[in-house]
Amino acid sequence: MAEVVRNKRVVLRNYVTGFPKESDMEVVEGTVTLKVPQGSKEVLLKNLYLSCDPFMRNLMNKPQEGTESSTTLNYSAGSAIGGFGVSKVIDSGSLDYKYGDLVWGITKWEEYSLVPSAQIISKIEHSHDVPLSYYTGILGMPGVTAYAGLFEVGSLQKGERVFVSAASGAVGQLVGQFAKLTDCYVVGSAGSKDKVDLLKNKFGFDEGFNYKEEPDLNAALKRYFPEGIDVYFENVGGKTLDAVLLNMRVNGRIPACGMISQYNLTQPEGVTNLANIVFKKIRMQGFNFFDYVHLYPKFLEFVLSHLREGKIRYVEDIAEGLENGPAALVGLFSGRNFGKQVLLVARE
Amino acid sequence: MAEVVRNKRVVLRNYVTGFPKESDMEVVEGTVTLKVPQGSKEVLLKNLYLSCDPFMRNLMNKPQEGTESSTTLNYSAGSAIGGFGVSKVIDSGSLDYKYGDLVWGITKWEEYSLVPSAQIISKIEHSHDVPLSYYTGILGMPGVTAYAGLFEVGSLQKGERVFVSAASGAVGQLVGQFAKLTDCYVVGSAGSKDKVDLLKNKFGFDEGFNYKEEPDLNAALKRYFPEGIDVYFENVGGKTLDAVLLNMRVNGRIPACGMISQYNLTQPEGVTNLANIVFKKIRMQGFNFFDYVHLYPKFLEFVLSHLREGKIRYVEDIAEGLENGPAALVGLFSGRNFGKQVLLVARE
């Protein structure tokens, strides 16, 4: 007879409009049978680390009828939320996985999750010089996102001028460092003095500024980019994007990874300088991780070697316990996190 | 001794803000020597047809210091304006051209122009079944623009759903017809009932609508594209773009050729739905003709054969005489033109 144990989970109480609040979620207790049902090909995971990512906010919206979605991950009011995580396989109906395997992929915000094996992105060859939590960030989705966004979507060339917003976050800190490894001039914006110090002193950005202390973002960008911006890695949208458009160079590129400043507004800000896309022949392209999963082995080799040589630094902000999950997730939208926000659920 | 003749020209009186007026230009008379100066490698052209194009509005702005321009064509207050045109070679300091050659390229708005030979895009192999004026449009810059925008920038695939704004204009009418030749579903918007009739009855669009009579552009697009838009060929910007963003499909493309609705506004309209670029992984790309000149021979073969078989129709609106040039050019911005606006300067 299979063991039945407690399964805490973070449930979305109601669809969200405006800024998400902790009270939009609740932690409830259920149980789980520690065995994959007879005949099922699914995999039973014990979740160790869960990733807090801005895109999760959009899944909290009430789904709009007839609107095509570019992801298969959707939240239902009353059910557990989900996202990327690092997990241990407890039982498996798939021949590809067995008890004890460490994996990362899409899972639910709960202690144990039964998931289709297709949701697992990769097994983890764990070695103890690299924290397991890194597979929610630099060695996981955010890492591939920064890499694909810069080099594939953004066609980054050696020596170009790069601007990145939300620059101390999970993706931004990697964008800046990957661009520096490509001999680029890199400037980042962030929302506090401490974060800007991190950019310059830890991540090796050429410059950084606190957007909250710049009354005129256009003037700030002109100061740091007197000759304009070749690649803007877009994480925030709104006023920052509008100022960037005035400062792009001809044939500039804007890989658009996110627009976090707009997700919680019932009336998004108007961007007025789009005609520059025509005048300067700018390519702006939305993208996400899933179209670039095939780059993962190549990416992992690239980033692990630089990480081990100390040429890439990585900062994460780890909250502990599912009870603290809602606060950690909501904190992303006020910039409370300092580096990549992770939630530790279990140590192994 | 070389002959000296009158040379009328259309001069920009002052840099323009807001909507251009006829009085922003004036027609002045000078003279020209009908011979290329000794030792010069330039080419003396007699201008036959001049092209009225929306991009010319932007050249009327006061140039901003430190702003990189993607074109070498700039206007100076007090000098003749310029643009694309069809001309006859009168004298040539270049071995590539000789008296009597018909050519199209960049020239000035005057009776005779002395131009660097690099401004000539192509010689014209004129045959009398095709009007010479067509080289300002379907066989010239607007033709290549429609072709490159759809197939190169827009990566148009057979059977996709295409929306084009300013659809009865020089570029729009060709975008729609090229997309129909690719077995696409095509809808266009234009600014009058007569223009919409033209789309449906002459150019073979599947549907068309008058944007001035649609109080809710989002609802109009949902009506014509219940499953969304794959490729939006952008000519107008502003409110139309904002509504389109709500109706794009995942992996949609927006080749951005122009944003004519914004060029005359001192405060451009705010576009609020850009987060869809991220959510739907949309690629929006500004472009212009000059990066695609190399496609011209292939393009010309494609379009001439379809034109001769009657599979492509083309409508132009021809004004006559340099005196009527300012009115014709200004008319573009109120939609006065019916089809491609051309200015006939001399018959040969």
XYZ file of C-alpha atoms in Angstrom:
696
model
C 0.000 0.000 0.000
C 1.438 3.383 -1.033
C 2.138 5.971 1.597
C -0.240 8.937 1.857
C 1.295 12.169 3.126
C 0.363 15.793 3.634
C 0.554 18.038 0.548
C 0.512 21.781 1.170
C -0.216 23.906 -1.865
C -0.513 27.567 -2.829
C -3.942 28.112 -4.353
C -5.187 31.088 -6.386
C -8.341 32.253 -4.587
C -9.661 34.487 -7.341
C -8.535 35.912 -10.652
C -6.577 39.100 -10.128
C -6.994 42.626 -11.489
C -4.411 45.292 -10.715
C -1.518 44.605 -8.361
C -1.578 41.074 -6.932
C -1.827 40.809 -3.156
C -0.777 38.011 -0.832
C -4.446 37.517 -0.046
C -5.133 36.629 -3.683
C -3.541 33.297 -2.782
C -3.870 30.965 0.183
C -1.920 27.987 1.441
C -4.141 24.930 1.885
C -3.380 21.418 3.053
C -4.363 18.282 1.256
C -2.853 14.834 0.927
C -1.051 12.985 -1.809
C -0.398 9.299 -2.451
C 3.312 8.841 -3.013
C 2.821 6.650 -6.059
C 1.973 7.302 -9.689
C -1.496 5.807 -10.403
C -1.482 2.405 -12.092
C -1.082 2.782 -15.857
C -0.283 6.496 -15.733
C 2.793 7.768 -17.563
C 3.082 10.798 -15.324
C 5.890 11.551 -12.914
C 5.498 12.262 -9.190
C 7.786 15.076 -8.063
C 8.865 16.318 -4.662
C 9.355 20.041 -5.230
C 12.567 21.466 -3.767
C 12.879 24.989 -5.204
C 10.153 27.023 -6.911
C 10.885 29.961 -9.162
C 9.123 33.329 -8.787
C 8.821 34.841 -12.267
C 7.021 37.958 -13.546
C 5.155 36.046 -16.276
C 3.180 34.295 -13.533
C 1.257 37.517 -12.967
C -0.352 37.228 -16.391
C -1.587 33.737 -15.639
C -3.562 35.196 -12.734
C -5.761 37.193 -15.093
C -9.167 35.826 -15.910
C -8.655 33.954 -19.197
C -10.287 35.841 -22.080
C -12.512 33.821 -24.300
C -11.268 33.409 -27.830
C -7.801 34.728 -26.991
C -4.994 32.543 -28.166
C -2.399 31.875 -25.503
C 1.268 31.256 -26.214
C 1.703 29.000 -23.215
C -0.071 25.879 -22.025
C 0.294 26.939 -18.412
C -2.936 28.464 -17.123
C -4.194 29.102 -13.628
C -7.715 28.327 -12.447
C -9.267 30.095 -9.499
C -9.357 27.554 -6.673
C -6.404 25.503 -7.916
C -2.687 25.524 -7.187
C -0.578 27.982 -9.144
C 2.441 26.720 -11.055
C 5.709 27.688 -12.641
C 9.265 26.523 -13.008
C 10.903 24.496 -10.279
C 13.607 22.054 -9.278
C 12.278 18.705 -8.047
C 13.217 15.179 -7.108
C 11.482 12.237 -8.758
C 9.604 10.135 -6.179
C 7.880 7.753 -8.562
C 7.640 7.577 -12.334
C 5.309 6.131 -14.943
C 7.773 7.241 -17.612
C 10.781 5.188 -18.614
C 12.778 8.424 -18.957
C 12.796 9.143 -15.225
C 13.360 7.087 -12.078
C 13.274 7.541 -8.318
C 15.893 9.965 -7.097
C 16.447 11.813 -10.380
C 16.826 15.556 -9.947
C 14.968 17.488 -12.644
C 13.810 21.001 -13.514
C 10.755 22.015 -15.462
C 7.170 23.097 -14.970
C 5.563 22.045 -11.757
C 2.921 23.252 -9.299
C 3.349 25.296 -6.145
C 2.894 22.402 -3.726
C 5.013 19.901 -1.842
C 4.391 17.078 -4.292
C 3.162 17.290 -7.877
C 2.059 14.694 -10.375
C 3.050 16.064 -13.785
C 3.137 14.844 -17.403
C 6.737 13.922 -18.189
C 6.694 16.435 -21.071
C 6.695 19.221 -18.465
C 10.178 18.234 -17.342
C 12.713 20.330 -19.241
C 15.883 18.538 -18.201
C 17.487 16.134 -15.767
C 20.071 17.775 -13.546
C 23.594 16.366 -13.337
C 24.100 17.790 -9.902
C 27.576 18.625 -8.675
C 28.044 20.238 -5.319
C 29.997 23.283 -6.458
C 26.797 24.651 -8.007
C 23.693 25.186 -5.838
C 20.653 23.232 -6.945
C 18.533 26.416 -6.734
C 20.527 27.829 -9.674
C 18.407 25.618 -11.954
C 15.522 28.014 -11.330
C 17.684 30.848 -12.642
C 21.094 31.093 -14.213
C 21.061 27.392 -15.167
C 17.363 27.308 -16.024
C 14.649 29.292 -17.803
C 15.961 32.796 -16.987
C 19.444 31.841 -18.157
C 18.260 30.522 -21.513
C 15.975 33.549 -21.817
C 18.854 36.001 -21.373
C 21.059 34.015 -23.738
C 18.487 33.499 -26.512
C 17.173 37.037 -26.156
C 20.577 38.611 -26.590
C 22.164 36.364 -29.165
C 19.252 34.900 -31.161
C 16.458 37.468 -30.952
C 18.752 40.464 -30.418
C 21.533 39.340 -32.822
C 24.073 40.923 -30.448
C 27.426 41.734 -32.033
C 30.772 42.287 -30.350
C 31.294 45.856 -29.169
C 27.677 46.990 -29.379
C 25.946 49.292 -26.886
C 23.452 47.446 -24.690
C 20.822 48.717 -22.283
C 18.863 46.409 -19.985
C 16.038 47.292 -17.610
C 15.177 45.380 -14.415
C 18.896 44.773 -14.578
C 19.475 43.189 -11.181
C 16.667 40.664 -11.651
C 16.944 37.034 -12.653
C 17.269 37.716 -16.375
C 18.732 41.234 -16.297
C 21.869 40.374 -14.301
C 22.680 37.634 -16.830
C 21.917 39.802 -19.865
C 24.436 42.360 -18.651
C 27.121 39.795 -17.908
C 26.645 37.873 -21.169
C 26.911 41.188 -23.041
C 30.109 42.080 -21.159
C 31.559 38.681 -22.133
C 30.831 39.789 -25.726
C 32.901 42.969 -25.235
C 29.853 45.208 -25.245
C 29.254 48.481 -23.414
C 26.493 47.709 -20.908
C 24.239 49.950 -18.847
C 21.405 48.750 -16.625
C 18.549 50.394 -14.777
C 17.150 49.190 -11.467
C 14.936 50.498 -8.689
C 17.278 51.197 -5.747
C 20.778 52.403 -4.974
C 21.740 48.970 -3.608
C 20.656 47.289 -6.814
C 22.592 49.790 -8.920
C 25.688 49.162 -6.772
C 25.239 45.458 -7.420
C 25.230 46.081 -11.185
C 28.438 48.047 -11.125
C 30.368 46.347 -8.345
C 29.365 42.724 -8.610
C 28.102 42.140 -12.155
C 30.637 44.362 -13.932
C 28.192 46.609 -15.812
C 29.850 49.745 -17.194
C 27.153 51.942 -15.720
C 23.838 51.711 -13.931
C 21.170 54.107 -12.742
C 18.166 54.155 -10.436
C 15.192 54.885 -12.688
C 13.192 56.121 -9.689
C 15.642 58.979 -9.256
C 15.672 60.084 -12.882
C 12.976 62.684 -13.540
C 13.813 62.544 -17.268
C 14.597 59.044 -18.537
C 15.372 60.369 -22.019
C 18.052 62.651 -20.561
C 19.458 59.783 -18.481
C 19.757 57.566 -21.554
C 21.357 60.372 -23.567
C 23.911 60.744 -20.776
C 24.876 57.051 -20.854
C 24.403 56.525 -24.584
C 25.480 59.699 -26.404
C 25.738 57.632 -29.602
C 22.560 55.649 -29.000
C 21.603 52.086 -28.101
C 22.126 49.075 -30.382
C 20.266 46.503 -28.291
C 17.684 47.202 -25.606
C 16.750 44.111 -23.636
C 13.163 44.917 -22.665
C 11.890 43.738 -19.300
C 9.665 46.596 -18.169
C 7.768 48.442 -20.957
C 5.935 51.733 -20.435
C 7.892 54.948 -19.812
C 11.266 53.234 -20.069
C 10.461 51.824 -23.499
C 9.175 55.214 -24.623
C 12.454 56.915 -23.643
C 14.517 54.101 -25.166
C 12.795 54.510 -28.549
C 14.130 58.069 -28.705
C 17.651 56.763 -28.153
C 17.878 53.695 -30.371
C 20.384 53.565 -33.191
C 19.519 52.759 -36.803
C 19.003 48.983 -37.189
C 18.688 48.615 -33.419
C 17.019 45.593 -31.848
C 14.641 45.237 -28.927
C 14.245 41.649 -27.726
C 11.078 41.924 -25.635
C 11.195 39.511 -22.747
C 8.677 41.199 -20.460
C 6.892 44.450 -19.625
C 6.563 44.065 -15.873
C 5.681 47.732 -15.279
C 2.466 47.237 -17.247
C 1.130 43.916 -15.965
C -0.720 45.362 -12.987
C -2.199 48.443 -14.640
C -5.837 48.335 -15.632
C -4.986 51.083 -18.134
C -1.449 50.538 -19.474
C 0.737 53.560 -20.176
C 0.711 54.925 -23.718
C 3.949 54.610 -25.664
C 4.232 57.583 -27.982
C 7.564 57.207 -29.782
C 6.885 54.113 -31.894
C 7.410 55.960 -35.180
C 11.118 55.549 -34.404
C 10.648 51.863 -35.206
C 10.025 52.952 -38.797
C 12.537 55.804 -38.967
C 15.375 53.786 -37.457
C 14.402 50.384 -38.845
C 14.209 48.876 -35.371
C 13.316 45.236 -34.855
C 11.270 44.633 -31.720
C 10.489 41.019 -31.044
C 8.605 39.300 -28.271
C 9.886 35.875 -27.331
C 9.915 33.359 -24.581
C 11.997 30.487 -23.334
C 9.963 27.693 -24.937
C 11.090 28.447 -28.479
C 14.726 28.132 -27.425
C 14.756 24.985 -25.263
C 16.854 23.293 -27.953
C 19.714 25.672 -27.088
C 19.855 24.373 -23.523
C 22.781 21.910 -23.814
C 24.949 24.468 -25.615
C 23.891 27.174 -23.180
C 24.614 25.024 -20.122
C 28.127 24.298 -21.298
C 28.756 28.005 -21.966
C 27.437 29.210 -18.644
C 28.817 26.453 -16.392
C 32.349 26.999 -17.620
C 32.118 30.771 -17.046
C 30.494 30.256 -13.661
C 33.249 27.866 -12.544
C 35.940 30.264 -13.739
C 34.292 33.009 -11.682
C 33.582 35.080 -14.776
C 29.858 35.171 -14.090
C 28.379 36.128 -10.733
C 24.853 35.327 -9.684
C 22.675 36.708 -6.901
C 19.523 35.071 -5.622
C 17.047 36.018 -2.943
C 15.730 32.854 -1.283
C 12.492 32.760 0.708
C 11.737 29.620 2.690
C 8.532 27.621 2.975
C 5.362 27.501 0.879
C 3.677 29.771 3.475
C 6.025 32.535 2.355
C 5.444 31.898 -1.336
C 2.640 34.420 -1.930
C 4.680 37.248 -0.369
C 7.778 36.324 -2.365
C 5.826 36.241 -5.621
C 3.948 39.477 -4.966
C 7.228 41.172 -3.986
C 8.476 40.915 -7.567
C 6.030 43.619 -8.586
C 7.193 46.133 -6.016
C 10.861 45.247 -6.615
C 11.262 43.850 -3.082
C 13.529 41.047 -4.291
C 17.255 41.558 -4.447
C 18.396 39.350 -7.317
C 16.549 36.258 -8.508
C 13.602 35.413 -6.244
C 13.464 31.722 -5.319
C 11.243 29.819 -2.891
C 12.812 26.919 -1.014
C 10.188 24.233 -0.352
C 12.340 21.306 0.795
C 16.083 20.683 1.018
C 15.861 17.224 -0.517
C 28.195 76.871 -75.618
C 25.655 74.897 -73.569
C 22.038 75.948 -73.598
C 20.668 77.670 -70.482
C 16.974 77.134 -69.803
C 14.398 77.914 -67.132
C 14.307 75.585 -64.148
C 11.222 75.742 -61.940
C 11.566 74.114 -58.556
C 9.493 73.424 -55.458
C 11.304 74.920 -52.486
C 10.708 74.271 -48.775
C 10.178 77.724 -47.265
C 10.535 76.724 -43.629
C 10.789 73.583 -41.569
C 7.351 72.251 -40.739
C 5.635 71.426 -37.463
C 2.189 69.844 -37.436
C 0.268 69.291 -40.666
C 2.152 70.532 -43.739
C 0.418 73.258 -45.772
C 0.829 74.198 -49.402
C 2.266 77.490 -48.200
C 5.146 75.644 -46.520
C 6.478 75.292 -50.051
C 6.745 77.676 -52.965
C 7.478 77.285 -56.666
C 10.405 79.441 -57.754
C 12.068 79.904 -61.116
C 15.761 79.653 -61.715
C 17.875 78.563 -64.645
C 19.968 75.544 -65.442
C 22.786 74.891 -67.895
C 21.918 71.790 -69.891
C 25.354 70.312 -69.499
C 27.164 68.472 -66.728
C 30.046 70.679 -65.515
C 33.472 69.799 -66.908
C 35.080 66.988 -64.907
C 31.917 66.215 -62.920
C 30.712 62.618 -62.769
C 27.163 63.672 -62.080
C 24.141 63.117 -64.308
C 21.791 65.843 -65.568
C 18.178 64.677 -65.474
C 14.990 66.044 -66.996
C 12.344 65.030 -64.466
C 9.201 63.515 -65.975
C 7.226 62.067 -63.033
C 7.754 62.824 -59.354
C 6.497 60.574 -56.597
C 4.511 61.897 -53.610
C 5.378 59.703 -50.639
C 4.496 59.953 -46.940
C 8.131 59.651 -45.797
C 8.755 63.079 -47.360
C 6.854 64.657 -44.473
C 9.549 63.601 -42.031
C 12.235 65.269 -44.099
C 10.389 68.571 -43.591
C 11.095 68.502 -39.860
C 13.923 70.587 -38.546
C 16.866 68.155 -38.349
C 17.687 67.307 -34.730
C 21.277 67.623 -33.721
C 22.936 64.371 -32.813
C 20.123 62.261 -34.232
C 21.226 59.538 -36.568
C 19.232 59.452 -39.795
C 18.572 56.281 -41.769
C 18.461 58.148 -45.077
C 20.874 60.470 -46.843
C 17.992 62.526 -48.213
C 17.483 65.657 -46.129
C 15.659 68.875 -46.869
C 17.021 72.337 -46.136
C 14.780 75.318 -45.666
C 15.176 77.467 -48.792
C 16.162 74.562 -51.069
C 14.237 72.300 -53.405
C 12.598 69.238 -51.848
C 13.345 65.823 -53.303
C 12.142 62.284 -53.573
C 11.757 59.468 -56.037
C 11.128 60.212 -59.685
C 11.290 59.047 -63.284
C 13.652 61.078 -65.434
C 15.381 61.278 -68.801
C 19.145 61.668 -68.967
C 20.083 64.938 -70.721
C 23.824 64.801 -70.166
C 26.063 62.489 -68.192
C 29.483 62.597 -66.566
C 29.095 58.911 -65.720
C 29.942 56.148 -68.154
C 26.930 54.200 -66.900
C 24.396 56.632 -68.392
C 23.988 58.451 -71.688
C 21.661 60.981 -73.294
C 18.147 59.674 -73.692
C 18.314 56.955 -71.047
C 15.164 56.676 -68.963
C 15.923 56.117 -65.296
C 14.274 56.140 -61.876
C 15.800 57.064 -58.558
C 16.197 59.961 -56.183
C 15.894 63.392 -57.714
C 14.758 66.894 -56.789
C 11.394 68.525 -57.279
C 12.408 70.678 -60.219
C 12.395 70.537 -64.007
C 16.061 69.568 -64.300
C 18.322 68.075 -61.627
C 22.026 67.443 -61.480
C 22.447 64.331 -59.324
C 25.243 61.950 -58.308
C 24.872 58.821 -60.432
C 24.586 56.758 -57.227
C 21.135 58.274 -56.711
C 19.841 56.508 -59.798
C 18.284 53.197 -58.766
C 17.760 51.675 -62.188
C 17.575 52.272 -65.901
C 14.124 51.711 -67.352
C 13.632 49.342 -70.278
C 10.525 51.127 -71.389
C 7.830 49.289 -73.294
C 4.651 51.072 -74.218
C 2.222 48.634 -72.633
C 3.350 49.890 -69.208
C 3.032 53.601 -68.320
C 6.322 55.264 -67.428
C 4.710 56.754 -64.302
C 4.433 53.217 -62.881
C 8.143 53.431 -62.038
C 7.215 55.830 -59.229
C 4.924 53.134 -57.825
C 4.197 49.539 -58.639
C 7.472 49.198 -60.589
C 9.487 51.394 -58.243
C 10.088 52.061 -54.564
C 6.509 51.386 -53.335
C 6.438 48.087 -55.239
C 9.682 46.830 -53.732
C 8.537 48.108 -50.341
C 5.307 46.092 -50.467
C 7.154 43.018 -51.721
C 10.070 43.125 -49.268
C 7.794 44.088 -46.394
C 5.463 41.150 -46.930
C 7.863 38.415 -47.928
C 11.204 39.356 -46.320
C 10.324 41.389 -43.234
C 6.889 39.816 -42.747
C 7.856 36.233 -43.703
C 4.393 35.822 -45.236
C 3.274 32.202 -45.659
C 0.609 30.813 -47.947
C -2.870 30.945 -46.456
C -2.139 33.414 -43.655
C -4.478 36.194 -42.490
C -3.267 39.640 -43.544
C -4.410 43.100 -42.539
C -3.134 46.267 -44.241
C -3.910 49.884 -43.380
C -3.862 52.789 -45.879
C -4.843 49.948 -48.165
C -5.724 51.899 -51.304
C -2.456 53.850 -51.254
C 0.675 53.222 -53.284
C 2.014 50.471 -51.066
C -1.241 49.187 -49.558
C -2.936 48.255 -52.825
C 0.114 46.160 -53.761
C 0.440 44.545 -50.335
C -3.130 43.299 -50.608
C -2.720 41.986 -54.134
C 0.632 40.305 -53.462
C -0.915 38.624 -50.415
C -3.895 37.444 -52.508
C -1.436 35.965 -55.030
C -0.038 34.027 -52.032
C -3.490 32.590 -51.264
C -3.928 34.681 -48.154
C -7.073 36.111 -46.594
C -6.721 39.892 -46.953
C -8.566 42.767 -45.331
C -7.707 46.439 -45.791
C -8.741 49.678 -44.133
C -9.052 53.004 -45.909
C -10.606 56.413 -45.304
C -13.651 56.566 -47.616
C -16.383 54.397 -49.084
C -14.967 54.846 -52.584
C -11.581 53.632 -51.469
C -13.076 50.610 -49.739
C -15.028 49.804 -52.919
C -11.749 49.961 -54.806
C -10.192 47.413 -52.429
C -12.990 44.931 -52.861
C -14.001 45.469 -56.476
C -10.771 46.296 -58.206
C -7.946 44.914 -56.085
C -9.660 41.691 -55.026
C -9.319 42.095 -51.245
C -11.576 39.716 -49.311
C -12.890 42.557 -47.177
C -12.344 46.223 -46.513
C -13.654 48.816 -44.102
C -13.701 52.586 -43.676
C -11.847 53.254 -40.426
C -13.533 56.641 -40.106
C -16.884 54.909 -39.729
C -15.777 52.389 -37.113
C -16.257 53.763 -33.606
C -14.497 50.668 -32.199
C -11.538 49.480 -34.293
C -10.989 46.493 -32.010
C -14.550 45.311 -32.675
C -14.101 45.875 -36.418
C -10.946 43.760 -36.467
C -12.605 41.019 -34.386
C -15.405 40.962 -36.960
C -13.021 40.448 -39.886
C -10.439 38.356 -38.038
C -12.273 36.119 -35.568
C -9.132 33.952 -35.425
C -6.680 36.856 -35.370
C -4.125 38.405 -37.695
C -0.884 36.720 -38.788
C 0.657 39.677 -40.606
C -0.247 43.331 -40.151
C 1.370 45.576 -42.750
C 1.731 48.817 -40.805
C 1.315 52.094 -42.668
C -0.513 54.292 -40.185
C 0.390 53.703 -36.487
C -1.590 55.194 -33.592
C -5.093 53.929 -32.802
C -5.063 51.357 -35.600
C -1.861 49.773 -34.327
C -3.241 49.729 -30.800
C -6.356 47.833 -31.924
C -4.311 45.482 -34.099
C -2.109 44.478 -31.148
C -5.211 43.128 -29.404
C -5.963 40.975 -32.429
C -2.596 39.549 -33.448
C -2.022 35.818 -33.412
C 0.848 34.110 -31.623
C 4.068 34.504 -33.654
C 2.462 37.288 -35.701
C 4.563 39.778 -37.630
C 4.221 43.528 -38.122
C 6.395 44.886 -40.926
C 6.372 48.605 -40.155
C 6.568 50.631 -43.339
C 5.125 53.891 -42.062
C 3.011 55.543 -39.364
C 1.406 58.318 -41.399
C -1.282 59.104 -38.814
C 1.460 60.231 -36.403
C 3.763 62.299 -38.571
C 1.860 65.553 -38.185
C 1.090 65.315 -34.493
C 3.192 67.388 -32.123
C 2.150 64.897 -29.410
C 1.813 61.402 -30.948
C -0.945 59.094 -29.730
C -0.055 56.641 -26.977
C -0.108 52.959 -27.873
C -1.198 50.979 -24.839
C -1.316 47.343 -25.921
C 2.371 46.658 -26.520
C 2.544 43.941 -23.862
C 0.923 41.743 -26.522
C 4.283 41.819 -28.306
C 5.637 39.801 -25.394
C 2.593 37.619 -24.740
C 2.132 36.675 -28.392
C 5.786 36.711 -29.405
C 5.141 39.290 -32.119
C 7.936 40.555 -34.333
C 7.532 44.217 -35.278
C 10.178 45.501 -37.626
C 10.731 48.872 -39.212
C 12.239 48.795 -42.680
C 12.620 50.795 -45.809
C 13.237 50.277 -49.465
C 16.982 50.926 -49.412
C 17.880 47.679 -47.669
C 16.058 45.711 -50.367
C 17.228 47.353 -53.608
C 19.065 44.138 -54.448
C 15.687 42.408 -54.832
C 14.673 44.771 -57.629
C 15.466 42.581 -60.680
C 13.655 39.574 -59.193
C 10.790 41.794 -58.089
C 10.433 43.456 -61.497
C 10.181 40.099 -63.254
C 7.530 38.922 -60.763
C 5.393 42.025 -60.970
C 5.666 42.715 -64.721
C 4.488 39.230 -65.599
C 1.476 39.500 -63.275
C 0.712 42.996 -64.498
C 0.753 41.875 -68.133
C -1.469 38.897 -67.368
C -3.938 41.292 -65.728
C -3.514 39.596 -62.339
C -2.445 42.822 -60.669
C -4.337 46.088 -60.984
C -2.880 49.466 -60.195
C -4.517 52.825 -59.568
C -2.698 56.137 -59.626
C -3.829 59.689 -59.093
C -1.831 61.999 -61.360
C -1.519 65.727 -60.736
C 0.051 67.833 -63.466
C 2.676 70.564 -63.233
C 5.183 71.524 -60.543
C 2.785 74.333 -59.480
C 0.385 71.651 -58.308
C 3.079 69.668 -56.504
C 2.667 71.162 -53.023
C -1.093 70.515 -53.052
C -0.593 66.940 -54.254
C 2.001 66.232 -51.580
C 0.017 67.836 -48.773
C -3.090 65.936 -49.909
C -1.490 62.633 -48.861
C -1.954 63.591 -45.223
C -5.673 64.257 -45.515
C -6.193 61.208 -47.744
C -7.212 63.360 -50.726
C -5.395 61.059 -53.167
C -7.224 58.122 -54.733
C -4.504 55.538 -55.319
C -0.832 56.335 -55.758
C -0.221 60.097 -55.939
C 2.082 61.083 -58.805
C 3.090 64.480 -60.152
C 3.601 64.775 -63.892
C 6.282 67.354 -64.655
C 6.972 66.727 -68.347
C 5.798 64.136 -70.856
C 9.258 63.579 -72.251
